[in-house]
Short mmCIF file of C-alpha atoms in Angstrom, two decimals:
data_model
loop_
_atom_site.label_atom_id
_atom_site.label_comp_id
_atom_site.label_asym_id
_atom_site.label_seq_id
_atom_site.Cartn_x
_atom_site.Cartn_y
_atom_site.Cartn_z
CA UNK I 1 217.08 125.33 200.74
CA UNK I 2 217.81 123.23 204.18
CA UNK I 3 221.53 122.58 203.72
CA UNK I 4 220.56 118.70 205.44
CA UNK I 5 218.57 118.28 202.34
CA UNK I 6 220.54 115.89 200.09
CA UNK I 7 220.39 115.39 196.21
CA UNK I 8 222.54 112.22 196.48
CA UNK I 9 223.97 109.66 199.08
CA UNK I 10 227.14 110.98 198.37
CA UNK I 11 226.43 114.31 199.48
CA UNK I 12 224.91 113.17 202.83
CA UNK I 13 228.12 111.12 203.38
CA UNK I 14 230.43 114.68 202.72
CA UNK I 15 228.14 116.41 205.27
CA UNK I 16 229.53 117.37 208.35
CA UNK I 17 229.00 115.06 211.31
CA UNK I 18 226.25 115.48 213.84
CA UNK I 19 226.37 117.03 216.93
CA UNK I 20 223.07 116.40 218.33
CA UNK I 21 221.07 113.09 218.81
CA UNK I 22 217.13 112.91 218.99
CA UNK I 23 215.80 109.88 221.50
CA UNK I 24 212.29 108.70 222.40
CA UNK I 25 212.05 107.95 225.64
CA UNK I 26 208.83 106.13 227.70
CA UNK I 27 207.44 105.41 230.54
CA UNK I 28 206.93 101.84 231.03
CA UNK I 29 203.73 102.61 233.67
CA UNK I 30 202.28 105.27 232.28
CA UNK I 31 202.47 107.08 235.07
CA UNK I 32 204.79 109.87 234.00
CA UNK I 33 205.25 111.80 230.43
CA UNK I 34 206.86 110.27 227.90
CA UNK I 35 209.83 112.73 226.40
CA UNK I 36 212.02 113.22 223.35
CA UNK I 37 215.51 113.10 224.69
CA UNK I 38 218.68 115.16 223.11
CA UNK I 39 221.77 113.84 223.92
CA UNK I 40 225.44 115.61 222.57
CA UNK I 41 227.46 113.40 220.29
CA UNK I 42 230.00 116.34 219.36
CA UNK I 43 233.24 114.43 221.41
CA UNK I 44 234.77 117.67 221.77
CA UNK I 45 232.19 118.87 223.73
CA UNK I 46 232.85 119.45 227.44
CA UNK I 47 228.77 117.48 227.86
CA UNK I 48 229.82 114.81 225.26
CA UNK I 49 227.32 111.66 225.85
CA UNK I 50 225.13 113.74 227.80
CA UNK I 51 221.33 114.09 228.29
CA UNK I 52 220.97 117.34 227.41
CA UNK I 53 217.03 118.22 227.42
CA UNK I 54 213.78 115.87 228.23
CA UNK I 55 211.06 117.71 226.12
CA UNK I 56 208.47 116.04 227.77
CA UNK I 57 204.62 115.24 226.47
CA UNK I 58 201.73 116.52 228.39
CA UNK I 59 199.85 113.76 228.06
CA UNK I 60 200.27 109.77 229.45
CA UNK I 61 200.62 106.77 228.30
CA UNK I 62 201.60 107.48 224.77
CA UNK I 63 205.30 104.69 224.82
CA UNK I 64 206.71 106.75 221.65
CA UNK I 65 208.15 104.42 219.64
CA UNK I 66 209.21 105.33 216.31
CA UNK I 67 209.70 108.78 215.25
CA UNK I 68 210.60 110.93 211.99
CA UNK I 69 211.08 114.13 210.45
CA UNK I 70 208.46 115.95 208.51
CA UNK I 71 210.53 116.29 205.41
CA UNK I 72 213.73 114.78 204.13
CA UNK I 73 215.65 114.69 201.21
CA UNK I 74 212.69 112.44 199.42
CA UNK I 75 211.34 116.26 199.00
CA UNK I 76 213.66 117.51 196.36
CA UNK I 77 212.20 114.56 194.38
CA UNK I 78 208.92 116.81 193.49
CA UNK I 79 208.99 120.91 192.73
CA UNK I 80 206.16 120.92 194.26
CA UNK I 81 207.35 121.75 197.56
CA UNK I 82 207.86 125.10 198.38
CA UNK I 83 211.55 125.55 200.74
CA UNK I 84 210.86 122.02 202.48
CA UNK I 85 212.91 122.31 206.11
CA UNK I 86 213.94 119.04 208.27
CA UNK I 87 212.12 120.93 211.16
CA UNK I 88 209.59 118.92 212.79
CA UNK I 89 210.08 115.43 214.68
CA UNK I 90 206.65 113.34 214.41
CA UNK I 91 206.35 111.50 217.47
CA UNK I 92 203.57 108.79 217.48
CA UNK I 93 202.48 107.13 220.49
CA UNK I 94 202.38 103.41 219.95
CA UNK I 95 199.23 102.80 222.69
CA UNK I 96 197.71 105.82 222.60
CA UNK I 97 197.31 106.75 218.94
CA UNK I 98 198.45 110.21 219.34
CA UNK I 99 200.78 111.81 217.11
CA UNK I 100 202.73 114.45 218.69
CA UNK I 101 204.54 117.18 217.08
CA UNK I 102 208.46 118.87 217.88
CA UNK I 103 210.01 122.13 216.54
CA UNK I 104 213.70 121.91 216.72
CA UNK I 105 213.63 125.34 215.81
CA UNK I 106 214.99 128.06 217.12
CA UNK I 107 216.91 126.07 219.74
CA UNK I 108 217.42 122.31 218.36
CA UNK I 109 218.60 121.27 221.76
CA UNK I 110 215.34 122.30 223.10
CA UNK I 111 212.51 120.85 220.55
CA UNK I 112 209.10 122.17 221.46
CA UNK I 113 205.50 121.05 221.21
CA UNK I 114 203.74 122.80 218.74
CA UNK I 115 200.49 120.12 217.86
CA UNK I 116 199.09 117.04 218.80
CA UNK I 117 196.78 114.92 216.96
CA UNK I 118 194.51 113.04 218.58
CA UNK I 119 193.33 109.53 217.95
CA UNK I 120 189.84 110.28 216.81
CA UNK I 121 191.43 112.06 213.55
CA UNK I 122 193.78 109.26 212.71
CA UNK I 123 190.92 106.79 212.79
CA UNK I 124 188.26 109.20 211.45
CA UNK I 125 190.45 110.31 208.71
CA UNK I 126 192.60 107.11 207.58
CA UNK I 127 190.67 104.38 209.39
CA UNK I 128 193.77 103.47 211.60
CA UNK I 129 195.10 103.15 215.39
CA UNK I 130 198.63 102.40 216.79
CA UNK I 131 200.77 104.12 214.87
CA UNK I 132 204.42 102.97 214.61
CA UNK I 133 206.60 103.52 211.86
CA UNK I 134 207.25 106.84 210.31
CA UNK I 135 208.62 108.25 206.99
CA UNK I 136 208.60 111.15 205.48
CA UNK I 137 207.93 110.44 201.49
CA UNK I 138 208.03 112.28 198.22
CA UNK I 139 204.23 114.05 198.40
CA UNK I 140 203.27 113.44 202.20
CA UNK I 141 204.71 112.06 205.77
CA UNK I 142 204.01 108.06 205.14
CA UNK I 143 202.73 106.77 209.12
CA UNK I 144 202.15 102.91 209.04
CA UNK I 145 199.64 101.79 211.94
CA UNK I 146 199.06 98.08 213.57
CA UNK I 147 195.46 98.49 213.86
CA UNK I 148 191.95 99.20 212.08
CA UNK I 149 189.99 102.48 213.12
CA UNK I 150 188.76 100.70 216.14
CA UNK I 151 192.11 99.55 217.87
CA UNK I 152 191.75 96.06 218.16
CA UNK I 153 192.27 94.22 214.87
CA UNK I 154 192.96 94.83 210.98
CA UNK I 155 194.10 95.46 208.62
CA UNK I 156 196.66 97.73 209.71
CA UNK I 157 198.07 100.05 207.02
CA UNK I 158 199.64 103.60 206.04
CA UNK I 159 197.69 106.85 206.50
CA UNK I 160 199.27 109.58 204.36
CA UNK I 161 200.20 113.06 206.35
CA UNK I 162 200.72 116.67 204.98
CA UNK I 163 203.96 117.85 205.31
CA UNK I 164 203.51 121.18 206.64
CA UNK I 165 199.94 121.42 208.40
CA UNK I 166 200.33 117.27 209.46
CA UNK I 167 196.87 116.86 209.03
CA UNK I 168 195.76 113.28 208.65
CA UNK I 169 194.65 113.77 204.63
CA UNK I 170 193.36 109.94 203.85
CA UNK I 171 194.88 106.46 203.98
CA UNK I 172 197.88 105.70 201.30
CA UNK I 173 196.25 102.67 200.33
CA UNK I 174 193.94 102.76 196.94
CA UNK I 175 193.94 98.68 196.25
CA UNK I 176 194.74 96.94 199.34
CA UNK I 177 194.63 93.35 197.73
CA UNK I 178 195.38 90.54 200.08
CA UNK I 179 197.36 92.56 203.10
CA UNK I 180 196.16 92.29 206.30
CA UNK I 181 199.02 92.67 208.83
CA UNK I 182 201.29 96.54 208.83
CA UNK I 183 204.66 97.29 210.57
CA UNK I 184 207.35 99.07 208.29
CA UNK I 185 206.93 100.54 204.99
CA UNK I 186 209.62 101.85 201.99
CA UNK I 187 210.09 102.74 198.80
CA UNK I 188 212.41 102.67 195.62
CA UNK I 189 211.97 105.92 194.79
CA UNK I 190 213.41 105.84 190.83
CA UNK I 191 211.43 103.35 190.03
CA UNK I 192 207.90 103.99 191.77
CA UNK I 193 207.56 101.33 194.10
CA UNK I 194 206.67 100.78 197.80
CA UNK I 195 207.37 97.57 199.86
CA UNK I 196 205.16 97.49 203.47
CA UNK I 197 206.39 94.46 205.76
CA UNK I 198 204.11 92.46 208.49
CA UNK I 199 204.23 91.92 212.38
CA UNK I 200 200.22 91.80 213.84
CA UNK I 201 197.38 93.45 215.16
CA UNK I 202 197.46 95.26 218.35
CA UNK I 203 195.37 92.19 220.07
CA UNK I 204 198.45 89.99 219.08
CA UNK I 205 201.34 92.48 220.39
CA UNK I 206 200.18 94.65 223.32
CA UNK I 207 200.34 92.14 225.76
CA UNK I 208 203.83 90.47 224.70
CA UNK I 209 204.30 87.83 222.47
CA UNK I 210 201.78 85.29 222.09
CA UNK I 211 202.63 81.55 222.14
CA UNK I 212 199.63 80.20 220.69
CA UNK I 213 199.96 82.82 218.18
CA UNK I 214 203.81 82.27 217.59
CA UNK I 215 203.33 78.69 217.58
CA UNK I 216 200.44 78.08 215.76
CA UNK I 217 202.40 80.96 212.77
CA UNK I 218 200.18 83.45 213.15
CA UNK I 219 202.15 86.41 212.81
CA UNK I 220 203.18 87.85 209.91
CA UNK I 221 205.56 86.55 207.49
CA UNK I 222 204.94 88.21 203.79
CA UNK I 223 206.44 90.87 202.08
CA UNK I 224 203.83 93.36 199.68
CA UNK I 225 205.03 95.44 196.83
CA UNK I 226 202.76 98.34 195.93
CA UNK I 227 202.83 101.20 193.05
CA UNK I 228 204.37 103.74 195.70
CA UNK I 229 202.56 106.94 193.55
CA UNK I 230 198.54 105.00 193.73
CA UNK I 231 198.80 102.80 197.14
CA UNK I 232 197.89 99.95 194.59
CA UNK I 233 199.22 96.89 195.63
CA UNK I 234 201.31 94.78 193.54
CA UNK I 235 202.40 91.68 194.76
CA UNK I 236 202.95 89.54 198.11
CA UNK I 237 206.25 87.35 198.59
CA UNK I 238 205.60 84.83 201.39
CA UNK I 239 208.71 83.95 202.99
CA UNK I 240 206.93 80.76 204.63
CA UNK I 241 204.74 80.68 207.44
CA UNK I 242 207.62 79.24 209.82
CA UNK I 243 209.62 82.51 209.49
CA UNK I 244 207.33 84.82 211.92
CA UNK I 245 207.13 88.48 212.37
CA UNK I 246 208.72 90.40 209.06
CA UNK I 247 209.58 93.61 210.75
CA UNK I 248 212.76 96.23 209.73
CA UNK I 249 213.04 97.13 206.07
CA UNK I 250 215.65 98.64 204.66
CA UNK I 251 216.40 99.44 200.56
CA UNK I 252 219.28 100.70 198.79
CA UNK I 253 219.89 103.92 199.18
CA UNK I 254 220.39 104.17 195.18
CA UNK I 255 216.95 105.94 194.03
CA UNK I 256 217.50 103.29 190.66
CA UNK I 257 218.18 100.07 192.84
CA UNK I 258 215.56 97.92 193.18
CA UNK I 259 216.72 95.78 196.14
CA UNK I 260 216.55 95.76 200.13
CA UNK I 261 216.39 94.07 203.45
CA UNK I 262 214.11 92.45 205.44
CA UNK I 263 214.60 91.29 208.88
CA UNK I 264 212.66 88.37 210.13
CA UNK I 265 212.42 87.59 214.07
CA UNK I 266 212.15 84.22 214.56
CA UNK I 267 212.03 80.86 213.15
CA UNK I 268 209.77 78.94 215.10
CA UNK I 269 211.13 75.46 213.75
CA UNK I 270 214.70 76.40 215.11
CA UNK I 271 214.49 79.46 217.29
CA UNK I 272 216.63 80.92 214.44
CA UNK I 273 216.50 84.61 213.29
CA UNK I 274 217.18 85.97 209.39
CA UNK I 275 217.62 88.60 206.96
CA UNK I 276 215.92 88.27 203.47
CA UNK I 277 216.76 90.12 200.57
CA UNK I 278 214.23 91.25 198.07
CA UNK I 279 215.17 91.82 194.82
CA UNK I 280 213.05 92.28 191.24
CA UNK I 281 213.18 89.32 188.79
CA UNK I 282 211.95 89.90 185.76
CA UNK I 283 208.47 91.28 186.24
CA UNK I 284 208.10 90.72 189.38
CA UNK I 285 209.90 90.43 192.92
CA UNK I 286 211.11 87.92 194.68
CA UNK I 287 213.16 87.68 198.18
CA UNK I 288 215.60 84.66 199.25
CA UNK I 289 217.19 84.68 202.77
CA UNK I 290 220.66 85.70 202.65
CA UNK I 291 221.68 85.53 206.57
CA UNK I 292 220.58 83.17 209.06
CA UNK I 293 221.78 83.35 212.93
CA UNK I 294 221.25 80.68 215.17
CA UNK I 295 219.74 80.16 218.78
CA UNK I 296 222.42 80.10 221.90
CA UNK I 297 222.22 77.31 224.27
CA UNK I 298 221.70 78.44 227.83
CA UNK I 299 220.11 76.82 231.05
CA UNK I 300 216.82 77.00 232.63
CA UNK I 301 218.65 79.49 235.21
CA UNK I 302 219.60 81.99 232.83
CA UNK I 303 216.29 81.87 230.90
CA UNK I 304 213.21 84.07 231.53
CA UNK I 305 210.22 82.01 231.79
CA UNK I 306 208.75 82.34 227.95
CA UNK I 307 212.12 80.39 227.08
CA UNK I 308 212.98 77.73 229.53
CA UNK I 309 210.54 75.00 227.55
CA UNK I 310 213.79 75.65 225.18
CA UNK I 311 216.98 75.62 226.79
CA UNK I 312 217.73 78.42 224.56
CA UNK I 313 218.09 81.97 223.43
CA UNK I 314 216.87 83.06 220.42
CA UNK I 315 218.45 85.66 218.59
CA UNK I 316 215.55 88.04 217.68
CA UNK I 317 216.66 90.07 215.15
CA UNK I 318 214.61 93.34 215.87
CA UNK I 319 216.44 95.84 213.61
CA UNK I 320 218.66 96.10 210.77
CA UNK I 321 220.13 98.89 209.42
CA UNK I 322 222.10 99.67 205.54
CA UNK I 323 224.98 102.05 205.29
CA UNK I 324 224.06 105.31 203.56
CA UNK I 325 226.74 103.85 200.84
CA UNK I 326 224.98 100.35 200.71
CA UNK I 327 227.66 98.92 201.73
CA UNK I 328 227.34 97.73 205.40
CA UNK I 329 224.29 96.33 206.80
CA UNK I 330 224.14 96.17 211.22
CA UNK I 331 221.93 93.47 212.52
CA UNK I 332 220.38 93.31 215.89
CA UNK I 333 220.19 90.25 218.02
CA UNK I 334 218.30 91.78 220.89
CA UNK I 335 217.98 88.27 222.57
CA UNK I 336 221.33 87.01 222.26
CA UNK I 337 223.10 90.71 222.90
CA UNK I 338 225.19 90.44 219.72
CA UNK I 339 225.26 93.50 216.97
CA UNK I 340 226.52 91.93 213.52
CA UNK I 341 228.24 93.78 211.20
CA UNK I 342 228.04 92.68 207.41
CA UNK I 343 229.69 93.48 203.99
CA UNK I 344 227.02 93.45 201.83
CA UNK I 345 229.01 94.78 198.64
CA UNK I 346 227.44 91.58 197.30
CA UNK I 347 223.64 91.84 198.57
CA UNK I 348 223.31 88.54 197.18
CA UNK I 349 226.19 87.29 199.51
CA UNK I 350 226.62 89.15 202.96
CA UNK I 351 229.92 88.44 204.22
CA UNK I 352 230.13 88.88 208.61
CA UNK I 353 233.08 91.15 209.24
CA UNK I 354 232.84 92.43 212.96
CA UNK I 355 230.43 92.34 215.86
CA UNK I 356 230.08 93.42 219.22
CA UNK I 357 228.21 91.89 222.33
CA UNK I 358 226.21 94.17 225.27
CA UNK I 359 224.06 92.51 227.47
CA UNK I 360 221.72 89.53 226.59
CA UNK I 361 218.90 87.59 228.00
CA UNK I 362 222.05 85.25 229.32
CA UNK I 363 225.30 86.86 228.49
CA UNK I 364 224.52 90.48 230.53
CA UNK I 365 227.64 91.62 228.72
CA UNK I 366 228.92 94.51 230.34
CA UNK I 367 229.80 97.87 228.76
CA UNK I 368 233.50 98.03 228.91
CA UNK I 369 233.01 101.50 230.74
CA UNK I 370 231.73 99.90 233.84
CA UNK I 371 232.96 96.37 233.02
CA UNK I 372 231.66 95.07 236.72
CA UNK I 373 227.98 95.61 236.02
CA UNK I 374 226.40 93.24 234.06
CA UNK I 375 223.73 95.01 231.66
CA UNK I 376 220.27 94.25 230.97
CA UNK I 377 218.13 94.79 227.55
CA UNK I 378 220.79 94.06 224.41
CA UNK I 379 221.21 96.13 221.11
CA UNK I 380 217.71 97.05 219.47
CA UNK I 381 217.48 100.31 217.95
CA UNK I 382 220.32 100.67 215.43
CA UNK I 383 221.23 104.28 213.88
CA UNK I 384 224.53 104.98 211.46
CA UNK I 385 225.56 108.20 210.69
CA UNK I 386 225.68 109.53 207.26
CA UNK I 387 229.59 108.87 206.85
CA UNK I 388 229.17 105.32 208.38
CA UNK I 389 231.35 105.67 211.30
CA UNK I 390 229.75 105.90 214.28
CA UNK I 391 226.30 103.73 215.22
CA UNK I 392 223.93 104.49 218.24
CA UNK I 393 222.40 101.58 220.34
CA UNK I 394 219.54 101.74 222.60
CA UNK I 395 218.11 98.64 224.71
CA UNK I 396 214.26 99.08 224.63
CA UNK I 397 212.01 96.84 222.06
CA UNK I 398 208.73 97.57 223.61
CA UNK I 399 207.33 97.55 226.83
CA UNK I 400 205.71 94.27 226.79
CA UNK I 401 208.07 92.12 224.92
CA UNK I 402 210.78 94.00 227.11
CA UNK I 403 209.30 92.29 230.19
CA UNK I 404 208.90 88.75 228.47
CA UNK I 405 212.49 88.65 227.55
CA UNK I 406 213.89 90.63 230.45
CA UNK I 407 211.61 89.97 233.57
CA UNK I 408 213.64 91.64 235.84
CA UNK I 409 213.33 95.13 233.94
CA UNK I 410 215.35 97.40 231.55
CA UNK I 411 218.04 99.92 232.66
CA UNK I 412 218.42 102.09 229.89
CA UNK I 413 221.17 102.55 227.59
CA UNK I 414 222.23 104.21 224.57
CA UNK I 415 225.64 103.37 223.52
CA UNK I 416 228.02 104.54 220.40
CA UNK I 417 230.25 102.42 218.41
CA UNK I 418 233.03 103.36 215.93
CA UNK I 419 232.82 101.66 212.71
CA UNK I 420 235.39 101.10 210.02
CA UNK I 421 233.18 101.92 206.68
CA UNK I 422 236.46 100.80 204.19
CA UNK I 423 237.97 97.79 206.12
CA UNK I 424 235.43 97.05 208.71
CA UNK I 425 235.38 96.49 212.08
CA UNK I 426 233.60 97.85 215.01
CA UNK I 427 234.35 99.23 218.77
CA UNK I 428 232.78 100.50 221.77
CA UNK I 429 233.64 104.33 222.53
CA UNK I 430 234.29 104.20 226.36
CA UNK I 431 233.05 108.03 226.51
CA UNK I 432 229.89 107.53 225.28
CA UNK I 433 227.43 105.67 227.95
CA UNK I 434 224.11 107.37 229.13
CA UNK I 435 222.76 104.70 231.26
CA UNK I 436 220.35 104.49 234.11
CA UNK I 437 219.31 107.60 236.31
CA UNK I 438 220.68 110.03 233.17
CA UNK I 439 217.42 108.78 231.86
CA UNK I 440 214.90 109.93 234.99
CA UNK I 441 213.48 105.95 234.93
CA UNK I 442 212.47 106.48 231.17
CA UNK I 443 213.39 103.30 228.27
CA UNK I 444 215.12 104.56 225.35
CA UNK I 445 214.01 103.45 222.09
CA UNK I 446 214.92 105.11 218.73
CA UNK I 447 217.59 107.36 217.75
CA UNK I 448 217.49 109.96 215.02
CA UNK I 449 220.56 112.16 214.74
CA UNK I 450 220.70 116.21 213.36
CA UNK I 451 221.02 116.64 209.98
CA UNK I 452 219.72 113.20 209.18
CA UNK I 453 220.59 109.38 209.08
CA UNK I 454 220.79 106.11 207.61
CA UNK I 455 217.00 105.53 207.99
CA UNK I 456 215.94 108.90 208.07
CA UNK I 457 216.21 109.51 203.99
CA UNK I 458 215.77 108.34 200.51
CA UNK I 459 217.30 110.50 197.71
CA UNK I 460 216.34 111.37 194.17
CA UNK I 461 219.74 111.29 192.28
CA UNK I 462 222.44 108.97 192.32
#
């Protein structure tokens, strides 16, 4: 059996570290190929923080977004796969519907192409377009999409993938009840349920963010619980209509637990960003919000245009991310340039024990590397290793919104912190700054790291 297979959390945490990281990389023109990007995070290595390899696409125009492996420790959950093997990276291509697929084997510093699969099968097949959020699950590879068959509006949902051939086999969904809107999707795996969260159609995110649209609460702004075995859906928690764009998710790791997080981008009474927790009450679920971080003031010169009506920045919370232990939960404030850290030992009651600040839509905070020049793009993309001590930032939300927020462009970056997992406490590792030209003009977006990660895995056993 794959030795980065994992009965429990606790054995991912007593693996040995990684030595490899796995980025998605774009081109914001489409002119060039987008590329899967391995970078060396072993520090004794003489190419420590180093682009390594650009495994580049053959095609244009994909922006890879979210990625994920074809199989994970979710597959020791069901005997009735045969030697599964964390192998394959799925790469889909937000824009261009494609779904390309990586061997990291032999050579896992050089990943090869070894399919693609075109847009015609994902809508033919599941009725979808745009994918963006990838997981692999218990009996299949889980892809959530933005879009209907024909691109342009919903509903968006999950199309269920084999595992070994990656053939589109059907969508997930049996009973879609009221949902409309798609963007991440989870499970508690112990107890047979799924939880699928809500941005918007491709009309209402391919060109930026929408003011009308934001304004007039348009977005999404629901979480939907679903029997994770049927695609039946449950139940929808409505957060309120003012609390727009429910995007990360992230459960307990604890296969029994039946609890997680929800990030929420903006609060369009307040410019205010939040983290829900969901949690089951009785029969049924329920969510509350649990952290709430406010807007900076700033003035019209700092501002991009899309804020200046505001005299603010907004923190938009874009990604969240839970501790393999469930014990520390990382928040993104890709406006503001602030990553939280949070003791969430309590769900119910997240206490804020460090955070760090790198660029900002104001701020620019510099990396303490090259404290003279001011950075652009903020934290977005949050990984933690399976021990909890080190995180990977990268700067990139998506070409569109990137331009909104950050008019003047986005310099890559990928940047490691050390964490404290027993005390707390966070700090920027001086060594560890790809920037710029290391990326040949491509945005970095996510991060998965060898062996596995905070988001890439659920586990069976406790």
């Amino acid at each position: 059996m794959d030795s980065s297979l994992y009965r429990s959390a606790a054995e991912a945490i007593a693996a040995p570290p990684e030595t490899l990281a796995y980025v998605a990389g774009f081109d914001r023109a489409g002119e060039r190929p987008d590329a899967l990007l391995t970078v060396d995070t072993d520090p004794a290595s003489a190419s420590y923080g180093k682009v390594l390899n650009f495994a580049e696409l053959p095609t244009l125009g994909d922006e890879l977004h979210h990625f994920g492996w074809n199989a994970c420790s979710s597959a020791l959950a069901h005997a009735c796969h045969q030697n599964p093997e964390r192998r394959f990276l799925l790469l889909p291509g937000l824009r261009s519907s494609r779904l390309h697929v990586m061997d990291t084997q032999p050579n896992p510093v050089r990943p090869r192409l070894v399919k693609t699969i075109e847009a015609k099968e994902l809508a033919v097949r599941a009725g979808y377009s745009r994918p963006h959020t990838l997981h692999c699950g218990p009996d299949g590879v889980f892809l959530s999409c933005l879009g209907s068959a024909d691109g342009g509006d919903g509903p968006g949902g999950v199309a269920l993938l084999d595992h070994t051939t990656f053939e589109v086999l059907r969508p997930w969904e049996t009973e879609r009840g009221p949902q409309h809107f798609a963007y991440d999707v989870w499970w508690h795996l112990g107890t047979n349920v799924g939880v699928t969260s809500e941005w918007g159609t491709p009309w209402m995110v391919e060109d930026g963010v929408l003011p009308e649209q934001l304004l007039g609460r348009k977005y999404g702004h629901a979480l939907h619980f679903w029997e994770l075995g049927t695609g039946r859906h449950l139940q929808r928690v409505d957060l309120g209509d003012q609390y727009q764009m429910v995007l990360e998710l992230r459960p307990a790791h604890d296969p029994q637990a039946e609890w997680g997080f929800a990030g929420v981008v903006v609060n369009v009474e307040d410019l205010s960003s939040s983290v829900w927790l969901w949690y089951r009450e009785g029969p049924a679920f329920t969510a509350r919000k649990v952290i709430e971080i406010p807007a900076e003031p700033a003035s019209p010169g700092e501002l991009p245009p899309a804020l200046r009506p505001f005299g603010a920045v907004p923190p938009l919370v874009t990604d969240i991310n839970l501790s393999v232990d469930d014990r520390w939960l990382y928040v993104s404030a890709w406006g503001t340039g602030e990553l939280f850290q949070y003791d969430v030992s309590d769900p119910f009651h997240p206490r804020l024990a460090s955070s760090v600040r790198l660029g900002g839509v104001a701020a620019r905070t510099p990396h303490p590397a090259e404290p003279g020049r001011p950075l652009n793009g903020a934290p977005q993309m949050v990984e933690i290793s399976r021990d909890g001590r080190r995180l990977y930032l990268t700067n990139s939300l998506y070409g569109a919104w990137d331009d909104q927020f950050y008019p003047d462009g986005i310099d890559p970056w990928l940047v490691k912190l050390d964490a404290d997992p027993v005390k707390g406490g966070l700090s920027i590792d001086e060594r560890f700054f790809p920037h710029g030209a290391d990326f040949r003009g491509l945005r970095v977006h996510q991060t998965h790291l060898a062996g596995g990660d905070a988001s890439s895995d659920s586990y069976c056993y406790r």
